[in-house]
Short mmCIF file of C-alpha atoms in Angstrom, two decimals:
data_model
loop_
_atom_site.label_atom_id
_atom_site.label_comp_id
_atom_site.label_asym_id
_atom_site.label_seq_id
_atom_site.Cartn_x
_atom_site.Cartn_y
_atom_site.Cartn_z
CA MET Z 1 115.63 96.37 43.49
CA ASP Z 2 114.64 99.98 43.00
CA GLY Z 3 113.79 102.42 45.74
CA PRO Z 4 115.55 104.23 48.58
CA GLN Z 5 118.12 102.40 50.67
CA VAL Z 6 119.41 103.08 54.17
CA THR Z 7 122.04 101.39 56.30
CA VAL Z 8 121.31 100.53 59.93
CA GLU Z 9 123.49 98.66 62.43
CA GLU Z 10 122.03 95.31 61.34
CA GLY Z 11 122.44 95.81 57.59
CA ILE Z 12 121.01 97.52 54.50
CA LEU Z 13 117.27 98.15 54.05
CA GLN Z 14 115.41 98.66 50.78
CA GLY Z 15 112.30 100.85 51.12
CA SER Z 16 109.71 102.31 48.80
CA VAL Z 17 107.93 105.53 47.98
CA ILE Z 18 104.33 105.44 49.23
CA ARG Z 19 101.45 107.43 47.81
CA GLY Z 20 99.12 108.63 50.55
CA TYR Z 21 95.38 109.18 50.52
CA LEU Z 22 95.78 112.95 50.91
CA ASP Z 23 97.75 113.16 47.64
CA ASN Z 24 101.00 113.18 49.59
CA SER Z 25 103.98 110.89 49.12
CA TYR Z 26 106.61 109.72 51.57
CA ILE Z 27 109.29 107.07 52.03
CA GLY Z 28 108.52 103.87 53.92
CA PHE Z 29 110.58 101.06 55.43
CA LYS Z 30 108.35 98.28 56.76
CA GLY Z 31 108.94 95.17 58.81
CA ILE Z 32 112.30 96.09 60.32
CA PRO Z 33 113.32 93.57 62.99
CA TYR Z 34 114.48 95.24 66.20
CA ALA Z 35 114.62 91.98 68.16
CA GLU Z 36 114.98 88.29 67.56
CA PRO Z 37 111.65 86.44 67.10
CA PRO Z 38 110.59 85.50 70.67
CA LEU Z 39 109.90 81.87 69.79
CA GLY Z 40 110.51 78.58 71.58
CA SER Z 41 112.74 79.10 74.60
CA LEU Z 42 112.49 82.89 74.13
CA ARG Z 43 108.73 82.86 74.76
CA PHE Z 44 108.02 84.99 77.89
CA LYS Z 45 111.65 86.16 78.04
CA GLU Z 46 113.03 89.66 77.62
CA PRO Z 47 113.69 90.58 73.98
CA GLN Z 48 117.06 89.92 72.38
CA PRO Z 49 118.48 92.45 69.88
CA ALA Z 50 118.08 91.49 66.23
CA ARG Z 51 121.01 89.87 64.47
CA LYS Z 52 122.76 91.38 61.49
CA TRP Z 53 121.75 90.27 58.02
CA SER Z 54 123.75 90.03 54.83
CA GLY Z 55 122.83 91.69 51.56
CA VAL Z 56 119.88 94.04 51.16
CA ARG Z 57 116.75 93.35 53.22
CA ASP Z 58 113.43 94.04 51.48
CA ALA Z 59 111.50 96.56 53.62
CA THR Z 60 108.79 97.34 51.08
CA GLU Z 61 106.27 95.01 52.75
CA TYR Z 62 105.44 94.15 56.35
CA ALA Z 63 107.46 91.23 57.72
CA GLY Z 64 106.69 88.74 60.44
CA ASP Z 65 103.19 89.24 61.83
CA ILE Z 66 101.16 91.30 64.23
CA ALA Z 67 101.32 90.24 67.87
CA MET Z 68 99.11 87.24 68.52
CA GLN Z 69 95.68 88.42 69.66
CA LEU Z 70 91.97 87.80 69.52
CA LYS Z 71 90.27 89.85 66.80
CA THR Z 72 87.45 91.80 68.44
CA TYR Z 73 87.09 94.70 66.01
CA GLY Z 74 85.22 94.95 62.72
CA PRO Z 75 82.82 92.30 61.44
CA PRO Z 76 82.96 88.62 62.53
CA PRO Z 77 84.47 86.10 62.66
CA TYR Z 78 86.33 86.90 65.88
CA GLU Z 79 89.35 84.66 65.72
CA VAL Z 80 92.98 84.47 66.80
CA LEU Z 81 95.21 86.60 64.58
CA GLY Z 82 98.95 87.04 64.28
CA SER Z 83 101.86 85.05 65.61
CA GLU Z 84 104.65 85.28 68.14
CA ASP Z 85 107.05 86.47 65.43
CA CYS Z 86 105.98 90.09 65.89
CA LEU Z 87 108.90 92.24 67.04
CA TYR Z 88 109.16 94.58 64.07
CA LEU Z 89 108.86 98.30 63.59
CA ASN Z 90 108.07 100.52 60.62
CA VAL Z 91 109.73 103.82 59.76
CA PHE Z 92 108.32 106.48 57.46
CA SER Z 93 110.01 109.72 56.49
CA GLN Z 94 109.34 112.71 54.27
CA LYS Z 95 112.99 112.85 53.26
CA LEU Z 96 116.19 111.14 54.29
CA GLU Z 97 118.01 114.38 55.05
CA LYS Z 98 119.01 114.74 58.68
CA ASN Z 99 117.53 116.12 61.89
CA ARG Z 100 113.79 115.81 61.48
CA PRO Z 101 111.66 115.38 64.61
CA VAL Z 102 110.85 111.75 65.39
CA MET Z 103 107.36 110.65 66.45
CA PHE Z 104 107.22 107.18 68.01
CA PHE Z 105 103.68 105.75 68.19
CA ILE Z 106 102.62 103.16 70.78
CA HIS Z 107 99.30 101.61 69.78
CA GLY Z 108 96.51 100.92 72.25
CA GLY Z 109 94.21 97.94 72.66
CA GLY Z 110 94.07 97.13 76.36
CA PHE Z 111 97.46 95.33 76.23
CA VAL Z 112 95.75 92.45 74.40
CA GLU Z 113 95.14 93.71 70.85
CA GLY Z 114 96.28 96.25 68.27
CA SER Z 115 99.05 96.68 65.74
CA ALA Z 116 101.36 99.29 64.23
CA ARG Z 117 100.66 97.96 60.76
CA GLY Z 118 98.82 99.94 58.13
CA ASN Z 119 95.83 97.59 58.22
CA ILE Z 120 94.71 99.57 61.28
CA TYR Z 121 96.75 102.77 61.62
CA ARG Z 122 97.91 103.89 58.21
CA GLU Z 123 100.17 106.89 58.65
CA ASP Z 124 99.11 109.00 55.63
CA TYR Z 125 97.68 111.90 57.64
CA MET Z 126 100.68 112.13 59.95
CA MET Z 127 103.03 112.00 56.98
CA THR Z 128 101.74 115.26 55.55
CA GLN Z 129 104.13 116.74 58.13
CA ASP Z 130 107.93 116.88 58.04
CA ILE Z 131 108.55 114.12 60.57
CA VAL Z 132 110.09 110.69 60.86
CA TYR Z 133 107.32 108.42 62.09
CA VAL Z 134 108.01 105.12 63.87
CA GLY Z 135 105.31 102.55 64.65
CA VAL Z 136 106.24 99.62 66.87
CA ASN Z 137 104.73 96.19 67.39
CA TYR Z 138 105.27 94.70 70.84
CA ARG Z 139 104.14 91.52 72.55
CA LEU Z 140 100.60 91.54 73.91
CA GLY Z 141 98.52 89.45 76.27
CA PRO Z 142 100.29 86.52 77.94
CA PHE Z 143 103.33 86.80 75.67
CA GLY Z 144 104.06 90.37 76.75
CA PHE Z 145 102.66 90.52 80.26
CA LEU Z 146 102.53 87.05 81.85
CA ASN Z 147 103.32 87.50 85.53
CA LEU Z 148 103.75 84.59 87.91
CA GLY Z 149 105.25 86.66 90.73
CA HIS Z 150 108.62 85.00 90.17
CA GLU Z 151 111.86 85.78 88.36
CA VAL Z 152 111.07 83.23 85.63
CA ALA Z 153 107.98 85.25 84.67
CA PRO Z 154 108.13 88.75 86.18
CA GLY Z 155 105.88 90.34 83.54
CA ASN Z 156 106.53 93.60 81.68
CA GLN Z 157 108.16 91.94 78.66
CA GLY Z 158 105.96 94.05 76.37
CA ILE Z 159 107.41 97.15 78.04
CA ARG Z 160 110.92 95.76 77.53
CA ASP Z 161 110.08 95.30 73.83
CA ILE Z 162 109.19 98.99 73.53
CA LEU Z 163 112.34 100.03 75.41
CA LEU Z 164 114.47 97.95 73.04
CA ALA Z 165 112.71 99.57 70.07
CA LEU Z 166 113.44 103.02 71.50
CA LYS Z 167 117.11 102.04 71.89
CA TRP Z 168 117.07 100.92 68.26
CA VAL Z 169 115.72 104.35 67.31
CA GLN Z 170 118.55 106.05 69.17
CA LYS Z 171 121.12 104.01 67.25
CA ASN Z 172 119.58 104.08 63.79
CA ILE Z 173 117.09 106.87 63.23
CA ARG Z 174 119.66 109.25 61.70
CA SER Z 175 119.76 106.96 58.68
CA PHE Z 176 116.10 107.84 58.03
CA GLY Z 177 116.57 111.58 58.51
CA GLY Z 178 115.52 111.55 62.16
CA ASP Z 179 117.05 113.41 65.07
CA PRO Z 180 117.76 111.00 67.96
CA ASN Z 181 117.87 114.02 70.26
CA ASN Z 182 114.28 115.00 69.43
CA VAL Z 183 112.04 111.97 69.91
CA THR Z 184 108.39 112.32 70.93
CA ILE Z 185 106.55 109.24 72.16
CA PHE Z 186 102.77 109.19 71.89
CA GLY Z 187 99.88 106.79 72.16
CA ASN Z 188 96.19 106.34 72.83
CA SER Z 189 94.40 104.34 75.53
CA SER Z 190 96.75 101.59 76.79
CA GLY Z 191 99.34 103.11 74.45
CA SER Z 192 98.88 106.36 76.38
CA MET Z 193 99.10 104.50 79.69
CA THR Z 194 102.39 103.04 78.49
CA THR Z 195 103.59 106.44 77.31
CA HIS Z 196 102.95 107.92 80.76
CA PHE Z 197 104.59 104.91 82.40
CA LEU Z 198 107.69 105.43 80.26
CA THR Z 199 107.98 109.07 81.36
CA LEU Z 200 108.33 107.86 84.95
CA ILE Z 201 110.51 104.74 84.92
CA PRO Z 202 114.32 105.07 85.16
CA ALA Z 203 114.94 102.52 82.37
CA SER Z 204 113.64 104.92 79.71
CA LYS Z 205 115.79 107.91 80.62
CA GLY Z 206 117.38 109.53 77.57
CA LEU Z 207 115.42 107.47 75.04
CA PHE Z 208 112.89 110.23 74.24
CA HIS Z 209 112.35 113.91 74.96
CA LYS Z 210 108.63 114.75 74.76
CA ALA Z 211 105.39 112.84 75.33
CA ILE Z 212 101.76 113.00 74.19
CA LEU Z 213 99.13 111.23 76.29
CA GLN Z 214 95.81 110.61 74.54
CA SER Z 215 93.24 109.21 76.97
CA GLY Z 216 95.23 107.06 79.33
CA SER Z 217 97.65 107.25 82.26
CA SER Z 218 99.44 104.98 84.70
CA PHE Z 219 96.97 106.14 87.34
CA GLY Z 220 94.31 104.22 85.44
CA MET Z 221 96.05 100.91 86.22
CA SER Z 222 95.17 99.90 89.76
CA ASN Z 223 97.93 97.30 90.03
CA LEU Z 224 100.54 100.02 89.39
CA VAL Z 225 99.05 102.59 91.75
CA ASN Z 226 98.51 99.94 94.42
CA PRO Z 227 100.92 97.00 93.91
CA LYS Z 228 99.00 94.96 96.49
CA ARG Z 229 96.23 94.64 93.90
CA THR Z 230 98.51 92.86 91.43
CA ASP Z 231 97.02 89.46 90.71
CA PHE Z 232 99.61 86.72 90.15
CA LYS Z 233 96.93 84.07 89.83
CA ASN Z 234 96.07 84.68 86.18
CA GLY Z 235 98.97 82.68 84.76
CA PHE Z 236 98.27 79.81 87.13
CA LYS Z 237 94.58 79.96 86.22
CA ILE Z 238 95.41 79.67 82.51
CA ALA Z 239 97.72 76.72 83.17
CA SER Z 240 95.07 74.99 85.27
CA ASN Z 241 92.44 75.44 82.57
CA LEU Z 242 94.85 73.86 80.10
CA GLY Z 243 95.66 70.87 82.33
CA CYS Z 244 98.53 71.92 84.60
CA ASP Z 245 97.48 72.38 88.25
CA SER Z 246 100.95 73.04 89.67
CA GLU Z 247 101.55 76.01 91.99
CA ASN Z 248 105.27 75.98 91.18
CA PRO Z 249 105.96 78.97 88.86
CA VAL Z 250 108.92 77.23 87.19
CA GLU Z 251 106.79 74.19 86.33
CA VAL Z 252 103.91 76.36 85.18
CA LEU Z 253 106.16 78.43 82.93
CA GLU Z 254 107.72 75.37 81.33
CA PHE Z 255 104.25 73.96 80.71
CA LEU Z 256 102.99 77.21 79.18
CA ARG Z 257 105.99 77.24 76.82
CA THR Z 258 104.74 73.98 75.32
CA VAL Z 259 101.17 75.18 74.73
CA PRO Z 260 100.32 76.37 71.20
CA GLY Z 261 100.07 80.14 71.22
CA HIS Z 262 96.49 80.29 69.98
CA LYS Z 263 95.34 78.26 72.99
CA LEU Z 264 96.84 80.83 75.36
CA ILE Z 265 94.97 83.58 73.54
CA ASP Z 266 91.75 81.56 73.65
CA MET Z 267 92.04 81.56 77.45
CA GLU Z 268 91.74 85.35 77.74
CA GLY Z 269 87.98 85.21 78.15
CA ASN Z 270 88.39 82.92 81.17
CA ILE Z 271 90.72 85.15 83.18
CA LEU Z 272 88.34 87.78 84.56
CA THR Z 273 84.72 87.62 85.58
CA ARG Z 274 82.25 90.24 84.42
CA TRP Z 275 82.32 91.66 87.95
CA GLU Z 276 86.10 92.08 87.80
CA ARG Z 277 85.94 93.84 84.44
CA VAL Z 278 82.95 96.08 85.13
CA ILE Z 279 83.02 96.82 88.84
CA CYS Z 280 86.72 96.35 89.62
CA GLY Z 281 88.04 97.84 86.37
CA LYS Z 282 90.71 95.17 85.99
CA PHE Z 283 92.78 94.41 82.91
CA GLU Z 284 93.58 90.83 81.89
CA TYR Z 285 97.19 91.91 81.36
CA GLY Z 286 99.34 94.99 81.72
CA PRO Z 287 102.46 96.43 83.35
CA VAL Z 288 103.13 95.45 86.96
CA TYR Z 289 105.31 96.35 89.92
CA ASP Z 290 108.11 93.81 89.48
CA ALA Z 291 110.78 94.86 92.00
CA TYR Z 292 110.16 91.92 94.33
CA PHE Z 293 110.92 89.18 91.84
CA THR Z 294 113.54 90.29 89.34
CA ARG Z 295 117.03 91.70 89.73
CA ASP Z 296 116.45 94.08 86.83
CA PRO Z 297 113.00 95.53 87.48
CA ILE Z 298 111.17 97.87 85.15
CA LEU Z 299 109.53 99.47 88.18
CA PRO Z 300 112.21 99.43 90.92
CA VAL Z 301 110.08 101.26 93.51
CA PRO Z 302 106.34 101.91 93.83
CA LEU Z 303 105.03 104.40 91.30
CA LYS Z 304 104.31 107.07 93.92
CA TYR Z 305 108.07 107.56 94.41
CA LEU Z 306 108.66 108.29 90.71
CA LEU Z 307 106.05 110.98 90.12
CA ASN Z 308 108.64 113.75 89.62
CA ASN Z 309 110.61 111.85 86.98
CA ASP Z 310 108.78 113.60 84.14
CA ALA Z 311 109.81 117.06 85.39
CA ASN Z 312 111.93 117.80 82.32
CA ILE Z 313 109.64 116.28 79.68
CA PRO Z 314 107.29 118.61 77.76
CA MET Z 315 103.87 116.98 77.53
CA ILE Z 316 100.53 117.15 75.77
CA ILE Z 317 97.78 115.39 77.72
CA GLY Z 318 94.10 115.13 76.96
CA HIS Z 319 90.91 113.20 76.46
CA THR Z 320 87.66 113.15 74.50
CA SER Z 321 84.49 114.75 75.79
CA ASP Z 322 82.51 111.50 76.22
CA GLU Z 323 85.27 108.99 76.94
CA SER Z 324 83.32 106.10 78.41
CA LEU Z 325 80.83 105.81 75.54
CA LEU Z 326 83.20 103.36 73.85
CA PHE Z 327 83.21 101.02 76.83
CA PHE Z 328 79.44 100.60 76.59
CA THR Z 329 79.38 99.76 72.87
CA ASP Z 330 76.52 97.37 72.03
CA GLN Z 331 75.35 97.35 75.66
CA PHE Z 332 72.85 100.21 75.72
CA ASP Z 333 69.94 97.76 75.96
CA ASP Z 334 71.67 95.50 78.48
CA VAL Z 335 69.42 95.77 81.51
CA SER Z 336 71.59 93.36 83.52
CA LEU Z 337 74.63 95.61 83.08
CA LEU Z 338 72.71 98.66 84.23
CA HIS Z 339 71.37 96.72 87.19
CA MET Z 340 74.93 95.71 88.11
CA TYR Z 341 76.08 99.32 88.08
CA ASP Z 342 73.02 100.49 90.01
CA LYS Z 343 73.41 97.84 92.69
CA TYR Z 344 77.19 97.97 93.02
CA ILE Z 345 78.04 101.56 92.15
CA GLU Z 346 79.72 102.06 95.53
CA ASP Z 347 82.05 99.12 94.89
CA CYS Z 348 82.74 100.47 91.41
CA VAL Z 349 83.71 103.90 92.73
CA LYS Z 350 85.83 102.41 95.50
CA ASN Z 351 87.73 100.19 93.06
CA HIS Z 352 88.39 102.95 90.54
CA LEU Z 353 89.32 105.83 92.85
CA LEU Z 354 91.65 103.75 95.07
CA LEU Z 355 91.20 106.07 98.03
CA LYS Z 356 93.95 106.20 100.62
CA ASP Z 357 91.48 107.51 103.22
CA GLN Z 358 88.36 105.36 103.33
CA THR Z 359 86.82 107.42 106.14
CA ARG Z 360 85.67 109.98 103.57
CA PHE Z 361 84.04 107.49 101.23
CA ASP Z 362 80.48 108.18 102.37
CA ASP Z 363 80.97 111.88 101.66
CA ILE Z 364 82.34 111.10 98.20
CA MET Z 365 79.42 108.83 97.35
CA GLU Z 366 76.92 111.43 98.51
CA ASP Z 367 78.52 113.99 96.18
CA ILE Z 368 78.73 111.52 93.30
CA ARG Z 369 75.08 110.57 93.58
CA ARG Z 370 74.11 114.23 93.65
CA PHE Z 371 76.47 115.62 90.99
CA TYR Z 372 76.76 112.81 88.44
CA LEU Z 373 73.78 110.55 89.03
CA LYS Z 374 71.34 113.39 89.84
CA ASP Z 375 70.03 111.27 92.73
CA LYS Z 376 68.43 108.97 90.19
CA PRO Z 377 68.76 105.22 89.57
CA ILE Z 378 71.13 103.95 86.90
CA ASN Z 379 68.85 102.78 84.12
CA LYS Z 380 68.18 103.20 80.39
CA GLU Z 381 66.66 106.64 80.89
CA ASN Z 382 69.77 107.91 82.68
CA TRP Z 383 72.65 106.54 80.58
CA TRP Z 384 74.37 109.92 80.26
CA ASN Z 385 74.64 110.25 84.03
CA LEU Z 386 76.67 107.03 84.19
CA ILE Z 387 78.73 108.01 81.14
CA GLY Z 388 79.69 111.31 82.77
CA LEU Z 389 80.75 109.58 85.99
CA MET Z 390 82.75 106.83 84.30
CA SER Z 391 84.45 109.27 81.90
CA ASP Z 392 85.70 111.35 84.82
CA MET Z 393 86.72 108.37 86.96
CA LEU Z 394 88.47 106.39 84.22
CA MET Z 395 90.19 109.10 82.18
CA ILE Z 396 89.62 112.73 83.03
CA ASN Z 397 90.35 112.78 86.77
CA PRO Z 398 93.53 110.68 86.39
CA ASN Z 399 94.60 113.28 83.82
CA ARG Z 400 93.78 116.05 86.29
CA LYS Z 401 96.04 114.33 88.83
CA ILE Z 402 98.93 114.35 86.35
CA ILE Z 403 98.24 117.99 85.48
CA ASP Z 404 98.30 118.99 89.16
CA LEU Z 405 101.53 117.11 89.81
CA ARG Z 406 103.22 118.63 86.77
CA ASN Z 407 102.07 122.10 87.76
CA LYS Z 408 103.99 121.63 91.01
CA HIS Z 409 107.24 120.07 89.88
CA CYS Z 410 107.89 120.60 86.17
CA THR Z 411 110.61 122.97 85.04
CA ARG Z 412 109.90 125.98 82.82
CA ASN Z 413 111.32 123.98 79.91
CA ALA Z 414 108.71 121.25 80.35
CA PRO Z 415 105.32 122.87 79.69
CA THR Z 416 102.06 120.94 79.92
CA TYR Z 417 99.45 121.42 77.20
CA VAL Z 418 95.96 120.03 77.84
CA PHE Z 419 93.25 119.25 75.29
CA ASN Z 420 89.64 118.13 75.14
CA PHE Z 421 88.68 116.56 71.80
CA SER Z 422 85.00 117.36 71.30
CA TYR Z 423 84.67 117.25 67.51
CA LEU Z 424 81.75 115.08 66.37
CA GLY Z 425 82.39 114.53 62.69
CA ASN Z 426 81.59 112.10 59.90
CA GLN Z 427 84.65 109.86 59.96
CA SER Z 428 84.18 106.27 61.08
CA THR Z 429 85.40 105.83 64.65
CA PHE Z 430 86.02 102.77 66.80
CA TYR Z 431 82.82 103.59 68.70
CA GLN Z 432 80.55 104.10 65.70
CA PHE Z 433 82.03 101.47 63.39
CA ASP Z 434 83.41 98.34 65.01
CA HIS Z 435 80.02 96.89 65.88
CA GLY Z 436 77.80 99.13 63.79
CA PRO Z 437 76.15 102.47 64.58
CA GLN Z 438 75.41 103.12 68.25
CA PRO Z 439 72.26 104.86 69.54
CA LEU Z 440 73.98 107.41 71.78
CA LYS Z 441 75.88 110.08 69.87
CA GLY Z 442 78.99 111.61 71.35
CA VAL Z 443 82.77 111.87 71.14
CA ALA Z 444 84.01 108.59 72.55
CA HIS Z 445 87.33 107.18 73.67
CA ALA Z 446 89.81 107.05 70.75
CA ASP Z 447 87.64 109.12 68.39
CA GLU Z 448 90.53 111.51 67.71
CA LEU Z 449 92.48 108.68 66.06
CA SER Z 450 90.13 108.83 63.06
CA TYR Z 451 91.51 112.31 62.40
CA MET Z 452 95.17 111.40 62.90
CA PHE Z 453 95.35 108.13 60.96
CA TYR Z 454 93.75 106.61 57.90
CA LEU Z 455 91.99 103.72 59.68
CA THR Z 456 92.26 101.23 56.86
CA TYR Z 457 89.99 98.39 57.95
CA MET Z 458 87.15 100.84 58.51
CA LYS Z 459 87.57 102.48 55.12
CA GLU Z 460 87.56 99.16 53.26
CA ASN Z 461 83.82 98.77 53.82
CA ILE Z 462 82.81 102.30 52.80
CA GLU Z 463 81.73 103.04 49.25
CA GLY Z 464 82.76 106.25 47.49
CA ASP Z 465 85.22 108.76 48.90
CA VAL Z 466 87.33 107.30 51.67
CA TYR Z 467 88.91 110.55 52.79
CA PRO Z 468 87.33 113.94 53.49
CA GLU Z 469 87.23 116.78 50.97
CA LYS Z 470 89.64 119.66 51.47
CA GLU Z 471 87.10 122.22 52.66
CA SER Z 472 85.12 119.87 54.91
CA SER Z 473 85.13 120.17 58.70
CA ASP Z 474 86.57 116.64 58.90
CA ARG Z 475 89.53 117.64 56.75
CA LYS Z 476 90.09 120.79 58.81
CA THR Z 477 90.16 118.67 61.96
CA ILE Z 478 92.72 116.31 60.42
CA GLU Z 479 94.90 119.25 59.41
CA ARG Z 480 94.64 120.82 62.84
CA LEU Z 481 95.57 117.69 64.76
CA VAL Z 482 98.54 116.61 62.66
CA ARG Z 483 99.90 120.17 62.44
CA MET Z 484 99.68 120.77 66.19
CA TRP Z 485 101.20 117.38 66.98
CA TYR Z 486 104.01 118.15 64.51
CA ASN Z 487 104.60 121.61 66.01
CA PHE Z 488 104.90 120.07 69.45
CA ALA Z 489 107.32 117.38 68.26
CA ALA Z 490 109.42 119.89 66.34
CA PHE Z 491 109.37 122.91 68.65
CA GLY Z 492 107.83 121.86 71.98
CA ASN Z 493 104.90 124.21 71.32
CA PRO Z 494 101.81 122.87 69.49
CA THR Z 495 100.90 126.30 68.14
CA GLU Z 496 104.41 127.50 67.35
CA LYS Z 497 103.11 128.19 63.84
CA LEU Z 498 99.62 129.62 63.32
CA ASP Z 499 97.94 129.29 59.91
CA ASN Z 500 94.52 128.91 58.30
CA TYR Z 501 93.92 125.68 60.23
CA VAL Z 502 95.76 126.27 63.51
CA THR Z 503 94.15 129.58 64.37
CA THR Z 504 94.29 129.77 68.18
CA GLU Z 505 97.26 129.97 70.53
CA TRP Z 506 97.33 126.91 72.79
CA LYS Z 507 98.66 128.09 76.13
CA PRO Z 508 100.20 125.69 78.66
CA ILE Z 509 98.92 125.43 82.20
CA ASP Z 510 100.50 127.58 84.89
CA GLN Z 511 100.04 128.28 88.59
CA ASN Z 512 97.07 130.54 87.94
CA ASN Z 513 95.39 129.00 84.90
CA LEU Z 514 94.40 125.46 83.95
CA TYR Z 515 94.20 126.15 80.25
CA TYR Z 516 93.02 123.52 77.81
CA LEU Z 517 92.34 123.63 74.10
CA ASP Z 518 88.87 122.48 73.13
CA ILE Z 519 89.27 120.83 69.72
CA GLY Z 520 85.78 120.93 68.29
CA GLU Z 521 84.27 122.51 65.21
CA ASN Z 522 86.64 125.35 66.06
CA LEU Z 523 89.65 125.70 68.35
CA ASN Z 524 88.82 127.41 71.65
CA LEU Z 525 91.13 128.04 74.59
CA LYS Z 526 89.29 127.42 77.86
CA ASP Z 527 90.14 127.14 81.56
CA ASP Z 528 89.24 124.10 83.68
CA LYS Z 529 89.93 125.98 86.89
CA ASN Z 530 86.35 126.85 87.71
CA SER Z 531 84.47 123.97 86.09
CA GLU Z 532 82.02 122.15 88.36
CA ASN Z 533 83.65 118.79 87.60
CA ARG Z 534 87.02 120.21 88.58
CA LYS Z 535 85.68 121.61 91.84
CA LEU Z 536 84.35 118.20 92.86
CA TYR Z 537 87.65 116.56 91.89
CA GLU Z 538 89.61 119.09 93.98
CA LYS Z 539 87.46 118.42 97.01
CA TYR Z 540 88.91 114.91 97.28
CA ARG Z 541 92.03 114.95 95.08
CA ASP Z 542 94.44 114.47 97.99
CA ILE Z 543 93.13 110.96 98.59
CA TYR Z 544 92.58 109.80 94.99
CA PHE Z 545 94.58 106.94 93.41
CA ASN Z 546 96.53 106.07 96.58
CA LEU Z 547 99.17 108.68 95.66
#
């Protein structure tokens, strides 16, 4: 075989040189096993390190499969994809010489879908920079997060997968030219929630050194902020629907091990009611507080006791300007949904804000109705009022909570850089592509990913040029994002190097200024300190999120 070779602890890997869509080239090693396939008796168990192999392993193509999941993106049919043989990672490098910054990407997808493979997130844009890029697949849905409230199924196995992959990086990344002492983890949506979670838990200490949070935090997961809200019934509900009505977790687990994987995935739609999804903001699966039912917990104490653990970790944190647009995709004519929000908006606010002082709830609702809803009903004429409220509740105010906490306890060597992605360009985004064009135009949740990655499955259905011309605003936005993310990974400062694309100094927050970089048609440094949204948040911030 021709092509570059590297040696890792498990054996020799044969890679390839990849030609990117921006006329760049880089070295790729795909389908590297970091754990044993979690099949048979290993289903629902913590991952086991991969065994050694003999000879040279072909890493020119993806191996195994994506995590088993229900396909909900792109055109129909919506079917079960992937398999349980999914614990692989991919490594891409400009060169194999040593000590390049490592960027470790954790994909999003609500803990039930997504992949690190190039069929979704192709790394061409990121690989214009001098980094070593790692994309990891981890178990999703019931395979990664089944929780029966018992030591046989404590949940969090998907988190353990990622931790094992990070340990693999520490042992092996030098072979790819990476610096194990300069690892930046980053992700979007549930990948960002996981990234934030990893900055706080003791089990991840020393496995990475910087973090980038793109639209998601642990404070957005109610069962982490308030462990009493953790629902252990989901696994039992699945078993019952499949014919096992036992309340014994050991019996239920043994039964679920015998069920074909695709049937477990098919059950996802039966776990939560529409009320639970819309009004309660629940996830089918996700990380949980597991200290009560395992001797080796991922979360040994409630989250509120770990909030200072990121004090030495430099961080970028941000969101898009119209986050919640994505969550209403294809529902803008759904009168029943609007009626549900209008009738139960108080329950919705109560469930999302998780107030630790309910005596002030009436005051909060009065302010919310005045400021966000303009004292008007929630209906088709007033969509943007609801979008503004949900964007702040779901993403932006949880970010503000993190920013405030870090402003209090972070060391001088752990700056916090904040961004708002407001660029409305021409690239296909998850919001404007997955189910066709949407009537409301804005910058939705995950839109920035279209300017960080070549989103392959979207491009496949577009005729003509599939990447933006050099002088276009779209191309400038791509260059800005990947250069600033590289600067942060390499130097801890996203605008360490200014050039024709990165033209504005991005200042971190401090005690007097809540700086953020607005990434729009141009780069503009702004201050959130005196914004009206911020003022309303500050009025009640001491009782938000039960922290």
